[in-house]
JSON list of C-alpha atoms in Angstrom, two decimals:
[
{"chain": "A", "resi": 1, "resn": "UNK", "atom": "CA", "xyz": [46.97, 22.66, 3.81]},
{"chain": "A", "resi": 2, "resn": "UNK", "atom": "CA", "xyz": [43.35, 23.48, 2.44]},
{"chain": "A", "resi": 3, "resn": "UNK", "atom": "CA", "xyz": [43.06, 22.11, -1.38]},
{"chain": "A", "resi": 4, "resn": "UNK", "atom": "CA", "xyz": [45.30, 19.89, -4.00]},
{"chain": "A", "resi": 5, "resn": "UNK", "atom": "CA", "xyz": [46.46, 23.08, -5.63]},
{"chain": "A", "resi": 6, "resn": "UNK", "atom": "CA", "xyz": [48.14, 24.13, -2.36]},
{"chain": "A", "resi": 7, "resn": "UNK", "atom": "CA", "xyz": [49.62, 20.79, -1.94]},
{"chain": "A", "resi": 8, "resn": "UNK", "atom": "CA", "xyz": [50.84, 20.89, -5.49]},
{"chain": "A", "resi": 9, "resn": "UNK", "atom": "CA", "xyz": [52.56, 24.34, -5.03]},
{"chain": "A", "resi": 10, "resn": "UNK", "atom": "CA", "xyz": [53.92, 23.22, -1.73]},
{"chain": "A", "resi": 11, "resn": "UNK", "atom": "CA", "xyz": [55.18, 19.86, -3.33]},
{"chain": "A", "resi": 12, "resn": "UNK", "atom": "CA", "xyz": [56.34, 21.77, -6.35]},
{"chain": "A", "resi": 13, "resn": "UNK", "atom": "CA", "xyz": [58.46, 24.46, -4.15]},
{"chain": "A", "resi": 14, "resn": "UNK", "atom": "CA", "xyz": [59.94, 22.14, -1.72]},
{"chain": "A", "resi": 15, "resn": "UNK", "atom": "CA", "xyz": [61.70, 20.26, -4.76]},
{"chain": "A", "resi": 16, "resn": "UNK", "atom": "CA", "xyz": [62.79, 23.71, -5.86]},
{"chain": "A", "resi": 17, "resn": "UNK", "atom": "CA", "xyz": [61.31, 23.31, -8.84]},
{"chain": "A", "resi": 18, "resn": "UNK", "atom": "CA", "xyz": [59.23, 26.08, -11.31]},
{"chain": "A", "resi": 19, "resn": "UNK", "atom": "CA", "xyz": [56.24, 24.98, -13.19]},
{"chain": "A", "resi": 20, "resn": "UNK", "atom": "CA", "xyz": [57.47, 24.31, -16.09]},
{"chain": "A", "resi": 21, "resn": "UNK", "atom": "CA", "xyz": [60.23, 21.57, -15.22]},
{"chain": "A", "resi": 22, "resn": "UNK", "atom": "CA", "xyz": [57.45, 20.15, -12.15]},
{"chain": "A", "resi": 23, "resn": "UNK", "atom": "CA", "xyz": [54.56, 20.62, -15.01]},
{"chain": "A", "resi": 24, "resn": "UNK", "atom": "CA", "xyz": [56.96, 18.29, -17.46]},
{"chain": "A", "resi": 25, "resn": "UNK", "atom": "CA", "xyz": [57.98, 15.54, -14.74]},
{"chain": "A", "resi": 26, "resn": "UNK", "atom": "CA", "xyz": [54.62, 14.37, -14.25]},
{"chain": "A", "resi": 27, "resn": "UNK", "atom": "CA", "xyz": [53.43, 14.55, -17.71]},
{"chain": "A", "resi": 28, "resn": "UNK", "atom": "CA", "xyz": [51.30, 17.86, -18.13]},
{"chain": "A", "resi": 29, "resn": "UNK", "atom": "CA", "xyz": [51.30, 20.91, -19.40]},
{"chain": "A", "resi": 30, "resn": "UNK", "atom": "CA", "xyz": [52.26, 24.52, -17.77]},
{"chain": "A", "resi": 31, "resn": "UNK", "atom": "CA", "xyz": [49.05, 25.99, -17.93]},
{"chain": "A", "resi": 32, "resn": "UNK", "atom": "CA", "xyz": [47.10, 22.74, -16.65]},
{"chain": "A", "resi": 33, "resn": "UNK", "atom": "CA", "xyz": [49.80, 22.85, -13.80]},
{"chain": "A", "resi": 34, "resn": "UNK", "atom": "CA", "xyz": [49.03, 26.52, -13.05]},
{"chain": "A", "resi": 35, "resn": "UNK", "atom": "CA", "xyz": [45.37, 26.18, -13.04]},
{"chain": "A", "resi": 36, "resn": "UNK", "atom": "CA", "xyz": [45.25, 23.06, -10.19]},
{"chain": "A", "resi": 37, "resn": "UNK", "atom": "CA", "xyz": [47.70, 25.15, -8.20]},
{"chain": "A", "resi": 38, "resn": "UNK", "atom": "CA", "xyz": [45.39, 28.09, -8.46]},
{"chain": "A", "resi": 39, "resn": "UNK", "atom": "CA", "xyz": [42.45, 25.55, -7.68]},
{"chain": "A", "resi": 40, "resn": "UNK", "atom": "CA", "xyz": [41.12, 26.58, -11.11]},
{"chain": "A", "resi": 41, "resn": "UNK", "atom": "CA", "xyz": [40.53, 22.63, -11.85]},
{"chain": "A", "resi": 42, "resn": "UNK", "atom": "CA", "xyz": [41.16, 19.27, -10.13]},
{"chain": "A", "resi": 43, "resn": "UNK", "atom": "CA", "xyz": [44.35, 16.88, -10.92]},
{"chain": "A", "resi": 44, "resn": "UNK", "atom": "CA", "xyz": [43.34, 13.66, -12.98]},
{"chain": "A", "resi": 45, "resn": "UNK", "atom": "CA", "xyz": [43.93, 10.45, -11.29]},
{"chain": "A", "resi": 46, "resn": "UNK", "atom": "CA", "xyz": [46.35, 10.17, -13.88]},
{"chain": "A", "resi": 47, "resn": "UNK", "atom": "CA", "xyz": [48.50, 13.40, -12.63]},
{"chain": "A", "resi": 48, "resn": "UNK", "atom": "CA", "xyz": [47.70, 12.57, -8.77]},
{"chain": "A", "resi": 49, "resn": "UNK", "atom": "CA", "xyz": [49.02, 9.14, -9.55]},
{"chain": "A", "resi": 50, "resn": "UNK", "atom": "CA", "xyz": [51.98, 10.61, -11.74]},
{"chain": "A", "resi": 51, "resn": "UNK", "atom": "CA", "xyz": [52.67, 13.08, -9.12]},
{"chain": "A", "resi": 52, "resn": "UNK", "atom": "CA", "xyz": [52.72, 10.78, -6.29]},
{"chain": "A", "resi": 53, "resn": "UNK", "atom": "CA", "xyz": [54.95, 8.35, -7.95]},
{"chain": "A", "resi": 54, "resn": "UNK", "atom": "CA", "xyz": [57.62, 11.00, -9.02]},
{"chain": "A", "resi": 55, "resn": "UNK", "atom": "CA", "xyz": [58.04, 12.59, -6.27]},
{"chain": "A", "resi": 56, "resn": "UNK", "atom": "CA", "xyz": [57.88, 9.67, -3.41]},
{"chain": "A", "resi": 57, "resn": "UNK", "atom": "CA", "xyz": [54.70, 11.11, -1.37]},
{"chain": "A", "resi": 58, "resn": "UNK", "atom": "CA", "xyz": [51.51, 9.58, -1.27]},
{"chain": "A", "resi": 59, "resn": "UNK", "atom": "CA", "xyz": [48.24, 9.94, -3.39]},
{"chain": "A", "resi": 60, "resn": "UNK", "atom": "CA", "xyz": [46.19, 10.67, 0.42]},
{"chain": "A", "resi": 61, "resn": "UNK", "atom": "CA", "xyz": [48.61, 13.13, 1.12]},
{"chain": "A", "resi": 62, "resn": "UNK", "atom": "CA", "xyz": [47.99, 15.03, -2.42]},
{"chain": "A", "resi": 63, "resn": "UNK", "atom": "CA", "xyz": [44.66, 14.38, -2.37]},
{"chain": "A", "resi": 64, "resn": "UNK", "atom": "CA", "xyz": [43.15, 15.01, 1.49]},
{"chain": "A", "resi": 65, "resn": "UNK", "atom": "CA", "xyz": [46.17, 16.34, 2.97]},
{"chain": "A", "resi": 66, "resn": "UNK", "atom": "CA", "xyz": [46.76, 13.73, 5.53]},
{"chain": "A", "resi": 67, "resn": "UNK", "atom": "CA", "xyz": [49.25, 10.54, 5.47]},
{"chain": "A", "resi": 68, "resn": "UNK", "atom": "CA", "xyz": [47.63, 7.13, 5.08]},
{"chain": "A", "resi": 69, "resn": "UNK", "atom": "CA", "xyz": [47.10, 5.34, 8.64]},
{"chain": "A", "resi": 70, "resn": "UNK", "atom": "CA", "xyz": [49.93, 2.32, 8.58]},
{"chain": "A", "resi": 71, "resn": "UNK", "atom": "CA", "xyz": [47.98, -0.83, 9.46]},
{"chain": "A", "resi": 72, "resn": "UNK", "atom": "CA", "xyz": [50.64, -3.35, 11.38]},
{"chain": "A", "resi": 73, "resn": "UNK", "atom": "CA", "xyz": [51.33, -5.70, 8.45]},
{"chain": "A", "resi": 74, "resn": "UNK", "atom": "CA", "xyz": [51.24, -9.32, 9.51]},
{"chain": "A", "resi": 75, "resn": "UNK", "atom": "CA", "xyz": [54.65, -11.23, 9.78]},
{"chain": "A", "resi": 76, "resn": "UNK", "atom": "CA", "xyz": [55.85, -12.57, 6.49]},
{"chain": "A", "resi": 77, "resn": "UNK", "atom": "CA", "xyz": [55.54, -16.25, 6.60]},
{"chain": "A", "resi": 78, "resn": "UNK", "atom": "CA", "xyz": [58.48, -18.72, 5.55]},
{"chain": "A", "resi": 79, "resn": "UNK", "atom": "CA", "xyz": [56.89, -21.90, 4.61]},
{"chain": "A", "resi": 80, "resn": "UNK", "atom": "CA", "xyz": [59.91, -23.19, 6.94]},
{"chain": "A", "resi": 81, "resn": "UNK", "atom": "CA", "xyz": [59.08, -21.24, 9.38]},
{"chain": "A", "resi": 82, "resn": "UNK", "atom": "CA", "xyz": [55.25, -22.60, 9.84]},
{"chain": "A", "resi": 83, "resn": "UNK", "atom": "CA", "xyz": [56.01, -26.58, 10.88]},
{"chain": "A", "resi": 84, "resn": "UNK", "atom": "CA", "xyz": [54.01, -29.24, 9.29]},
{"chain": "A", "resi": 85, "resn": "UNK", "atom": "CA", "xyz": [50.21, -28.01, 8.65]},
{"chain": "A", "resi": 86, "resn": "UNK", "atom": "CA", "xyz": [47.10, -30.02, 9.85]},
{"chain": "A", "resi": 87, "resn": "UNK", "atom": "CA", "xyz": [44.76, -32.04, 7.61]},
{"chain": "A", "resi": 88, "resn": "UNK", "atom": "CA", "xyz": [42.55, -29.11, 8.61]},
{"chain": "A", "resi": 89, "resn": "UNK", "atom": "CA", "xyz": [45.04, -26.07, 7.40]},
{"chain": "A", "resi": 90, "resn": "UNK", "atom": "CA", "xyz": [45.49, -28.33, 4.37]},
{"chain": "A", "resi": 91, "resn": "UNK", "atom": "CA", "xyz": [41.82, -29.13, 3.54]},
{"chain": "A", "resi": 92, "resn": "UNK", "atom": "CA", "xyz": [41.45, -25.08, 3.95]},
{"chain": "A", "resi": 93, "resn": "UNK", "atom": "CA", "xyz": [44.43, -24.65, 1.59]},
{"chain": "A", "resi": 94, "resn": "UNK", "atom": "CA", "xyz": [43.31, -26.40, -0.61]},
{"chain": "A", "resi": 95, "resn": "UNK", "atom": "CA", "xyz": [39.50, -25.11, -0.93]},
{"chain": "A", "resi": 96, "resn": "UNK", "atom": "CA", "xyz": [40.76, -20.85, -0.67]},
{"chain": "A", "resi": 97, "resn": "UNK", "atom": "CA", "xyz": [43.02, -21.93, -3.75]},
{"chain": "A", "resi": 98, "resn": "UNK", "atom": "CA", "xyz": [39.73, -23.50, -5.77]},
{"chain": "A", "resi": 99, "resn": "UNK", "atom": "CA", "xyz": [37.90, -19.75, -5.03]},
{"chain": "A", "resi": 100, "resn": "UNK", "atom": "CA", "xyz": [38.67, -16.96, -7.81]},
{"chain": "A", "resi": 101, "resn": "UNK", "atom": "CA", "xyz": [40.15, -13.76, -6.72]},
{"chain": "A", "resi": 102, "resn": "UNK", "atom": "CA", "xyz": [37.18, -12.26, -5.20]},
{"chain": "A", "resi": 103, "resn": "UNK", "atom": "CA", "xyz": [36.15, -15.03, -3.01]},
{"chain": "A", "resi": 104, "resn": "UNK", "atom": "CA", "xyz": [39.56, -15.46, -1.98]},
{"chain": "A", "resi": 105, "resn": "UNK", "atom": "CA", "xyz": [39.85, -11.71, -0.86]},
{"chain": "A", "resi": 106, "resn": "UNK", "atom": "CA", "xyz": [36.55, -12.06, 1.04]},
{"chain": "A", "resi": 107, "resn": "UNK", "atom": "CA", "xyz": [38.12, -15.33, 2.74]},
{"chain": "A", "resi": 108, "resn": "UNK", "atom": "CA", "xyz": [41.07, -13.47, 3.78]},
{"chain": "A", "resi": 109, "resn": "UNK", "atom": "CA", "xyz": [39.05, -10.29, 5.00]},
{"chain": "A", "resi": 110, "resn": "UNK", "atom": "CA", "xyz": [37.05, -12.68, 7.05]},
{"chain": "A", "resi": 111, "resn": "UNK", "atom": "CA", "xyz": [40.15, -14.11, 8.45]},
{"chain": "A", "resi": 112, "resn": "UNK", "atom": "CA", "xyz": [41.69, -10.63, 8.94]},
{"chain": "A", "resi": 113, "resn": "UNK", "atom": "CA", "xyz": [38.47, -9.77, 11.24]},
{"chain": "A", "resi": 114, "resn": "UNK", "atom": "CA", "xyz": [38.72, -13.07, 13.34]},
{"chain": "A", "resi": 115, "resn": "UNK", "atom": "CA", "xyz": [42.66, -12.39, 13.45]},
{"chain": "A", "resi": 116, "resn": "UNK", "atom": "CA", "xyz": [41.84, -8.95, 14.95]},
{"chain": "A", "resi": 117, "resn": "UNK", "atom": "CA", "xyz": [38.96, -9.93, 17.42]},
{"chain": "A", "resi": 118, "resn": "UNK", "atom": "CA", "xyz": [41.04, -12.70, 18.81]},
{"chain": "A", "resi": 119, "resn": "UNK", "atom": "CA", "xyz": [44.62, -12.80, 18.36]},
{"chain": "A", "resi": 120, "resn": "UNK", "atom": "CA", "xyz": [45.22, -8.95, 18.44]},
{"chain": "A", "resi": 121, "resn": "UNK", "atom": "CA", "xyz": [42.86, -8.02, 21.66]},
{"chain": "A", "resi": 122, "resn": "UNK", "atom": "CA", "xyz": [44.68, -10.20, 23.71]},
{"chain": "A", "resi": 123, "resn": "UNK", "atom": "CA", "xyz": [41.39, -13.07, 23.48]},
{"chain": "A", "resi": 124, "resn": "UNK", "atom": "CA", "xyz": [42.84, -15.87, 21.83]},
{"chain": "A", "resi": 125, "resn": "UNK", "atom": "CA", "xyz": [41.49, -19.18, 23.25]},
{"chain": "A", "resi": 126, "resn": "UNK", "atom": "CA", "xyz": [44.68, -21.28, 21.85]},
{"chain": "A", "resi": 127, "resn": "UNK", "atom": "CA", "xyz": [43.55, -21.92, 18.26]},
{"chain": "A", "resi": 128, "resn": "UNK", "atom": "CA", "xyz": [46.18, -20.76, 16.61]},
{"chain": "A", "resi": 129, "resn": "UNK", "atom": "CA", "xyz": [47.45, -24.17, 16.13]},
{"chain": "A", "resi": 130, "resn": "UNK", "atom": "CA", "xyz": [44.28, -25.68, 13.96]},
{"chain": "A", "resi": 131, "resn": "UNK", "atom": "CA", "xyz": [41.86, -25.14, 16.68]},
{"chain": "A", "resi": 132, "resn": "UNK", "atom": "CA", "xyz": [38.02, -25.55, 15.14]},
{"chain": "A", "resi": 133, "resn": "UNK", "atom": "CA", "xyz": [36.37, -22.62, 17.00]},
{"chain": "A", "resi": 134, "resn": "UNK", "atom": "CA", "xyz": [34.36, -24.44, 19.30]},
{"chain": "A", "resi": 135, "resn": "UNK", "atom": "CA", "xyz": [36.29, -24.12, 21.72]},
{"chain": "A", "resi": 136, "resn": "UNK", "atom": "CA", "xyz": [36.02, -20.42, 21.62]},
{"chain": "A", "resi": 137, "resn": "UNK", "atom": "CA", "xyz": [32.28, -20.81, 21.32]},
{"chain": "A", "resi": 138, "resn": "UNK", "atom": "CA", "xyz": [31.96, -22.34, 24.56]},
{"chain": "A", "resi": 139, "resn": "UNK", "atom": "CA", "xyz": [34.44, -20.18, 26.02]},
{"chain": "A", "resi": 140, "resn": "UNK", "atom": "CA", "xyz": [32.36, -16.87, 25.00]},
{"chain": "A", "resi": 141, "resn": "UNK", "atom": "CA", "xyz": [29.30, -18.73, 25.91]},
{"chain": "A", "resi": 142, "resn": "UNK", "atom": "CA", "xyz": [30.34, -19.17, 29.33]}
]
């Protein structure tokens, strides 16, 4: 499907719905309804968001068309489930919880890319217990 209007009507018909009660469930009026299905005028975040939340799909689908690519979501970690951490791990602990929210979002996105590069593509050198990355140095250097 070719525009948000079409994915509107589309989303609209398959709940068997006319515009009036779909227009009402996510907060705007007929005629504004009627116009985005006719690609007259764009949905507001607001409606995309209203939309997307009401009827279970999501805002890429309404928006481009296509379904969000599902990144693998790293195992959730049980503090139980992790064994005693390292001075290291704890030192590192302790210094991501000092950063505010941005820093600590960068941290993690760095860690995400070294996760990915190593553990994921099958090139992990064994660090995965507190290793310090030299080792991998001098293996990638060899």
């Amino acid at each position: 499907m070719d525009s948000i209007g079409k994915r509107f009507r589309q989303l609209r018909k398959s709940k068997g719905l006319n515009q009036i009660d779909f227009a009402a469930a996510i907060g705007i009026s007929q005629g504004t309804l009627s116009d985005i299905e006719k690609d007259k005028c764009k949905p507001s975040v607001e409606t995309v968001i209203s939309a997307s939340g009401y009827f279970k799909v999501s805002c890429d689908w309404l928006l481009t068309g296509e379904e969000p690519v599902q990144k693998e979501q790293p195992p959730k970690y049980l503090p139980d489930k992790l064994g005693p951490l390292s001075e290291q791990e704890k030192e590192m602990l302790w210094k991501f919880r000092q950063l505010d929210a941005r820093d600590q979002e960068y941290a993690k996105a760095n860690i995400d890319m070294l996760y990915e590069r190593t553990v994921k593509k099958g090139t992990s050198f064994g660090l995965t217990n507190g290793g310090t990355g030299e080792e991998a140095a001098a293996s990638e250097t060899a």
